[in-house]
Short mmCIF file of C-alpha atoms in Angstrom, two decimals:
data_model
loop_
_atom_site.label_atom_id
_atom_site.label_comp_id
_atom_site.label_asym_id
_atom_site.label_seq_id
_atom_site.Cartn_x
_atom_site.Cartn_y
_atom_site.Cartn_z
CA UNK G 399 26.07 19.24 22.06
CA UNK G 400 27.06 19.62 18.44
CA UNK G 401 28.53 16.24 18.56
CA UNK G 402 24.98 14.96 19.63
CA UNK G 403 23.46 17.06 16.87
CA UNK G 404 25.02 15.82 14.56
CA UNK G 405 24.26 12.29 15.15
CA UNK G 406 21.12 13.25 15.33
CA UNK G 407 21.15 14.69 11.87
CA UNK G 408 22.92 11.64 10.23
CA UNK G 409 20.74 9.18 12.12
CA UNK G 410 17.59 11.24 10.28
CA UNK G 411 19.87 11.26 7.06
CA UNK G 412 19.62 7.91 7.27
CA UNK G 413 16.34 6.95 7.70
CA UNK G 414 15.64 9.57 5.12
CA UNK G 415 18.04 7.57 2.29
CA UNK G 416 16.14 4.46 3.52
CA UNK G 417 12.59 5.92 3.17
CA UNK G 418 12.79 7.11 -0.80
CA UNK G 419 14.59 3.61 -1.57
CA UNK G 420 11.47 1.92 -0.39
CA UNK G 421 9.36 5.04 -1.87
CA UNK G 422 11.47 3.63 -5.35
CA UNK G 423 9.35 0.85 -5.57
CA UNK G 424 5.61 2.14 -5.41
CA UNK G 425 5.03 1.53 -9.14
CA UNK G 426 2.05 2.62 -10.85
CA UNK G 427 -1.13 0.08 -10.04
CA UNK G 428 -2.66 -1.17 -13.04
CA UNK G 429 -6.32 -2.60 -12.39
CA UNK G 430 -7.77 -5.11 -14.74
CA UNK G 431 -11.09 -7.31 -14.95
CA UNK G 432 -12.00 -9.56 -12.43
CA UNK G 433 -11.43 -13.23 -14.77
CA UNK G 434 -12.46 -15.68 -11.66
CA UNK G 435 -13.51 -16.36 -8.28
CA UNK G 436 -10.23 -17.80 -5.33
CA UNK G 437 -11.43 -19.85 -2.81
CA UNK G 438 -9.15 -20.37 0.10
CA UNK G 439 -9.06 -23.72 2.23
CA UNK G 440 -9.26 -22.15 5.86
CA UNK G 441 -7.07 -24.60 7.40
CA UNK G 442 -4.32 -23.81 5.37
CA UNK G 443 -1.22 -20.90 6.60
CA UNK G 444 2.03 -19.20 5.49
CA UNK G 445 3.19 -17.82 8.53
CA UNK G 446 6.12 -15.09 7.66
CA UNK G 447 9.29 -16.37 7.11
CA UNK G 448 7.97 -19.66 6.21
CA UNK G 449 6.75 -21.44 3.07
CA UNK G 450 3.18 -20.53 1.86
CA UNK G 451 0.80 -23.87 1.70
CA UNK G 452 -0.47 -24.48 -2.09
CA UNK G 453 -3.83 -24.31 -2.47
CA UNK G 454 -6.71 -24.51 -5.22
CA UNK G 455 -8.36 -22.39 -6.94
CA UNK G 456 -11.71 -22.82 -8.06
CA UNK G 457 -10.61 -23.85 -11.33
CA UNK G 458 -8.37 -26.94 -9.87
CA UNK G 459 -5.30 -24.11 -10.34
CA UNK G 460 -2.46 -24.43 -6.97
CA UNK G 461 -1.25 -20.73 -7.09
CA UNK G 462 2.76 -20.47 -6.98
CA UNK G 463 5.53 -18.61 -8.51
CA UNK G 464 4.97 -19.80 -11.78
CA UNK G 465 1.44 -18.45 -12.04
CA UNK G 466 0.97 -15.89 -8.86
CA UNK G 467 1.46 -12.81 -11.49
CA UNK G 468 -1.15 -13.68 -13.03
CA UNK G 469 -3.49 -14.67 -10.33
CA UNK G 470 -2.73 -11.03 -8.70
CA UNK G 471 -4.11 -9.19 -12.20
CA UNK G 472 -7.74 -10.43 -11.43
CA UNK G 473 -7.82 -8.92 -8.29
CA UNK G 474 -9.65 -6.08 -8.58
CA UNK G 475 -9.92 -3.38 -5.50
CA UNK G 476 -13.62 -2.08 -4.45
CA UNK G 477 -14.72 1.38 -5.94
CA UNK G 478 -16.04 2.90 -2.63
CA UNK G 479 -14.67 1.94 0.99
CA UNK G 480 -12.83 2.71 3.95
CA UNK G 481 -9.29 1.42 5.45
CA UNK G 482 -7.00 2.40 8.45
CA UNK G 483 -3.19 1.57 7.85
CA UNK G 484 0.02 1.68 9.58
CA UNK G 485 3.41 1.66 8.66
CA UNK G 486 6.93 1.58 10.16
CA UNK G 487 10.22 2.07 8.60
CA UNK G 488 13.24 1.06 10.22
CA UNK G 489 17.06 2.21 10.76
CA UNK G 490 18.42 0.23 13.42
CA UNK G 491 17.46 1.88 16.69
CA UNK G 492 15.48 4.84 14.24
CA UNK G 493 12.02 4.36 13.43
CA UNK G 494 9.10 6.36 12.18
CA UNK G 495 5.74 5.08 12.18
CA UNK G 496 2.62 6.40 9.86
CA UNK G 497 -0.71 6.06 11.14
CA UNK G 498 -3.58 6.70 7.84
CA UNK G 499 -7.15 6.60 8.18
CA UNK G 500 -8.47 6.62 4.10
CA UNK G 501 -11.20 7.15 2.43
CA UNK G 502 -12.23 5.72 -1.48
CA UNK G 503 -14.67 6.83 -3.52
CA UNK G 504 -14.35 6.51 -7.28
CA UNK G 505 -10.92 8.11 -8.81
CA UNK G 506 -10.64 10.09 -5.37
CA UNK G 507 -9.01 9.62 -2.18
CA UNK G 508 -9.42 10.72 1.28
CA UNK G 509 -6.74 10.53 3.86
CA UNK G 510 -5.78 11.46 7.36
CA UNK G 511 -2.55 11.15 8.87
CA UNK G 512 -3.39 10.63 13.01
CA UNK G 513 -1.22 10.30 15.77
CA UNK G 514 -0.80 7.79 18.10
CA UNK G 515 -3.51 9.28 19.64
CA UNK G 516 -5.99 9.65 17.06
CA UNK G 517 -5.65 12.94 16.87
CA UNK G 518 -5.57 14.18 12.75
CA UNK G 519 -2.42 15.88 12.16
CA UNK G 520 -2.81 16.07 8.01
CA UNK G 521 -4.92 15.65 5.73
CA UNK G 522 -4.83 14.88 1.63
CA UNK G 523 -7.30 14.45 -1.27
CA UNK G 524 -5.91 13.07 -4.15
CA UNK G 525 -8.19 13.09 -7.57
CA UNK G 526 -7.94 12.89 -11.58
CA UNK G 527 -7.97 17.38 -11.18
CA UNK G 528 -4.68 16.86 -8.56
CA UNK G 529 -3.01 16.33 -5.14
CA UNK G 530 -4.37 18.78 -2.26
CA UNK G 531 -2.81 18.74 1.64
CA UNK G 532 -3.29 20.72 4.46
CA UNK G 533 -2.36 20.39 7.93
CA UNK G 534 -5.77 19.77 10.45
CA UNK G 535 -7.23 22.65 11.52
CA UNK G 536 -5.61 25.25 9.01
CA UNK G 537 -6.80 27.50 5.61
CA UNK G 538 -3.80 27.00 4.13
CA UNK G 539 -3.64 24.60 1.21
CA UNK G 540 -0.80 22.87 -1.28
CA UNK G 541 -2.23 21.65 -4.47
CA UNK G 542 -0.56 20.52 -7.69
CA UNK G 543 -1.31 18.23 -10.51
CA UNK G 544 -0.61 15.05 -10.63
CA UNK G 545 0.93 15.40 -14.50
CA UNK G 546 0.22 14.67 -17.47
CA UNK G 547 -3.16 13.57 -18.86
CA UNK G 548 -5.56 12.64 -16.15
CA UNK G 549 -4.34 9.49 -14.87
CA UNK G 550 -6.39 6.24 -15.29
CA UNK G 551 -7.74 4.65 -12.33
CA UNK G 552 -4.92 2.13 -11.41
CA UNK G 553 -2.52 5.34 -11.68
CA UNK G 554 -4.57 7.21 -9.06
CA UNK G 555 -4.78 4.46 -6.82
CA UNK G 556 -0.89 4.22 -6.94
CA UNK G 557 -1.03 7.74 -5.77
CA UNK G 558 -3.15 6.95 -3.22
CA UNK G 559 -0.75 4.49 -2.01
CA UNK G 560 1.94 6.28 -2.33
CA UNK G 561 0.90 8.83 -0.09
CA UNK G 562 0.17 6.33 2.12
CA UNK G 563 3.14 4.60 2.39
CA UNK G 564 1.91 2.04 1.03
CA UNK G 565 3.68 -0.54 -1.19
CA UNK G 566 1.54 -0.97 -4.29
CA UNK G 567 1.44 -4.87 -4.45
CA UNK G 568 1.33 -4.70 -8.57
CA UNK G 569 5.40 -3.84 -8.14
CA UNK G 570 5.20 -7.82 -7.87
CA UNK G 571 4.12 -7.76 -11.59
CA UNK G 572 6.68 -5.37 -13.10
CA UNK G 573 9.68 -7.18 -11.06
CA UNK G 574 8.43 -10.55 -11.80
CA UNK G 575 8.36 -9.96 -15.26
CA UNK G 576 11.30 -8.50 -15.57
CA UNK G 577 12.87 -11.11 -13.85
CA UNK G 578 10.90 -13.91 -12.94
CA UNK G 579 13.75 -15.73 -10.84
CA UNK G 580 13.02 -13.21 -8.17
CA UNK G 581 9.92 -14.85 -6.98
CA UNK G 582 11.18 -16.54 -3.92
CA UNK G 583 8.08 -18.46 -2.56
CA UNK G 584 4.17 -17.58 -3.27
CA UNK G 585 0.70 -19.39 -2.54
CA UNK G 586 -2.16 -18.90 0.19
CA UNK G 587 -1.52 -17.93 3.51
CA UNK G 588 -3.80 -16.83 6.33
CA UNK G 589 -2.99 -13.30 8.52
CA UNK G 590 -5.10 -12.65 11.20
CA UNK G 591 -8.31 -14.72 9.59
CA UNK G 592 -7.94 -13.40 6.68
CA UNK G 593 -7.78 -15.03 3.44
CA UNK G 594 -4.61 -13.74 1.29
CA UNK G 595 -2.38 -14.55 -1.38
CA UNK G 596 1.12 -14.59 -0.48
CA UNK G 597 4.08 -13.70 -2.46
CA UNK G 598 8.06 -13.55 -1.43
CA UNK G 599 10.13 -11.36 -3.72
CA UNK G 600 14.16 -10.77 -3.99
CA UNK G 601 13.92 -7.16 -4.53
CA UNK G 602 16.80 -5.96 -6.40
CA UNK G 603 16.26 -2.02 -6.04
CA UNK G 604 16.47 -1.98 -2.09
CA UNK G 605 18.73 -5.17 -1.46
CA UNK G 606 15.85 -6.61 0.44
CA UNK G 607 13.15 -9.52 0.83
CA UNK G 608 9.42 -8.21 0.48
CA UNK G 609 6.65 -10.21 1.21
CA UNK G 610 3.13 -9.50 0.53
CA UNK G 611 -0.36 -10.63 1.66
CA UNK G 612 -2.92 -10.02 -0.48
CA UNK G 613 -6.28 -10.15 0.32
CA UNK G 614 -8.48 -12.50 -1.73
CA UNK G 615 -11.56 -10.78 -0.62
CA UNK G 616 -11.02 -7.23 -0.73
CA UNK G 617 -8.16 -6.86 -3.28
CA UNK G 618 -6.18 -4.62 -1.22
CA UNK G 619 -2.94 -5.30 0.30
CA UNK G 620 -3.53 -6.23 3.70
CA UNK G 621 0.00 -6.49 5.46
CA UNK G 622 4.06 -6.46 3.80
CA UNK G 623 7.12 -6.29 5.06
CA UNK G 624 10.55 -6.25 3.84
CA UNK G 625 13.70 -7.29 5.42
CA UNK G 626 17.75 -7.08 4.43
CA UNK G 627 20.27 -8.86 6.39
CA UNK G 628 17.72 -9.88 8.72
CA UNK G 629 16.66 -6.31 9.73
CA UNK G 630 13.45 -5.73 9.35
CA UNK G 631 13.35 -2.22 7.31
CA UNK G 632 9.71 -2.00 6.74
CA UNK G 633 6.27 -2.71 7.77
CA UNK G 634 2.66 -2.41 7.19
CA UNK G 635 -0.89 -3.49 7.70
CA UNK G 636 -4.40 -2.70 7.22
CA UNK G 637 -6.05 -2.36 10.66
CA UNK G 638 -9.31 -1.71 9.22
CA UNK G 639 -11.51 -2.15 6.37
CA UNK G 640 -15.24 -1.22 5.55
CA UNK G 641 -17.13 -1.96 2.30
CA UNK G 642 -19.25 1.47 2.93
CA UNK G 643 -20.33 4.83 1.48
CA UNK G 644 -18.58 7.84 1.70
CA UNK G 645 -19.85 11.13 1.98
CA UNK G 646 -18.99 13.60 -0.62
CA UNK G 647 -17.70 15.68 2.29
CA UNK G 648 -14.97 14.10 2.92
CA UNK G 649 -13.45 15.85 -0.17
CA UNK G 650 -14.30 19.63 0.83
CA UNK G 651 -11.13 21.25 1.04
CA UNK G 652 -10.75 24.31 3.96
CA UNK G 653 -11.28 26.91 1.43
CA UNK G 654 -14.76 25.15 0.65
CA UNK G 655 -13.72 23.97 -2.73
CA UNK G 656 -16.08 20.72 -3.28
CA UNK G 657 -13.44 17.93 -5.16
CA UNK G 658 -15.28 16.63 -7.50
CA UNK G 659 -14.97 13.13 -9.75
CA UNK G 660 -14.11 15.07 -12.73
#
């Protein structure tokens, strides 16, 4: 029994050491200006594992490694919307899989963390005045700041993100400039009819391949993975997306406390 404690205990270790080496890399987001309009050819596909197709931009531009850091700063994600994510990370025969149903309005974020059910087992409000979580159907409440000034919005989306478990696709920017010889393979790809731009990175803080997809049309990230000695060690992807209001009641905390903007 101890014995089989104990392995259960390292096994959790494990996935534990592999979890905040993969929570290393959600870097701060950094939006900027939409500069242009990418159209995607819809015949064109990057399946994963395989070589994105090139393909033009509306300004005659093919996207690859030379340029893809620069075509990812004028994507620019939508101010008010909702999304449904999950994630998986991986430890040989250990997983753990996070199910989010978010909310976007402004500088604030809404999000749920449901079971495999759909049943909401936590939920969060991040905002420029801090981070707030509770578990469903309790008073109590954690709250701190986020540090600092009051972040800008590209640092509040990161939060967002982070809590998440999301990678924030901008990491591609800060490791490609720092070393642009880690850009594997990038151009336009197609996942699941959507249109996306796709970029493979060495990533030299986990040891692993990431690859993103991008999509052209909302600006979000809409599915990554990353892989080391042909494990798979992560997953994501967005399972839902809505261009739509959202109800300033989505950030009342239990206590009644209305989250504002400011």
């Amino acid at each position: 029994m101890k014995k089989s404690n104990m392995a259960q205990a390292a096994a959790a270790a494990a996935l534990l050491l592999t979890a905040m080496a993969l929570t290393s890399l959600y870097l701060s987001h950094r939006q900027t200006s939409r500069t242009g309009t990418v159209a995607l050819p819809p015949e064109q596909s990057g399946p994963a594992g395989q070589p994105a197709e090139p393909g033009p931009m509306a300004d005659g531009v093919a996207v690859d490694t030379g340029n893809v850091l620069r075509v990812i700063r004028t994507l620019d994600r939508p101010r008010e919307y909702t999304f449904e994510v999950e994630s998986t990370l991986s430890y040989y025969s250990v997983s753990d899989t996070l199910r989010v149903r978010g909310a976007v309005k402004g500088r604030r974020s809404k999000l749920q963390m449901v079971s495999a059910a759909g049943a909401v087992e936590k939920e969060v409000v991040v905002a420029p005045s801090g981070y707030y979580a509770w578990q469903a159907g309790q008073a109590s409440l954690y709250s701190g700041a986020l540090g600092g000034d009051w972040p800008q919005d590209g640092d509040l989306a990161a939060f967002c993100d982070e809590a998440s478990r999301i990678p924030t696709y901008e990491d591609v920017l800060a490791l490609g400039e720092q070393n642009p010889d880690c850009l594997l393979d990038a151009g336009y790809a197609q996942r699941d009819g959507q249109a996306c731009i796709y970029v493979l990175v060495d990533n030299p803080l986990s040891g692993a391949q990431d690859s993103y997809y991008i999509s052209i049309d909302t600006g979000l990230l809409y599915e990554a993975r990353s892989e080391k000695k042909g494990r798979i060690i992560y997953q994501m992807k967005q399972t839902a997306f809505q261009r739509e209001a959202v109800a300033e009641s989505q950030f009342t905390l239990p206590n009644g406390q209305q989250i504002t903007e400011e």
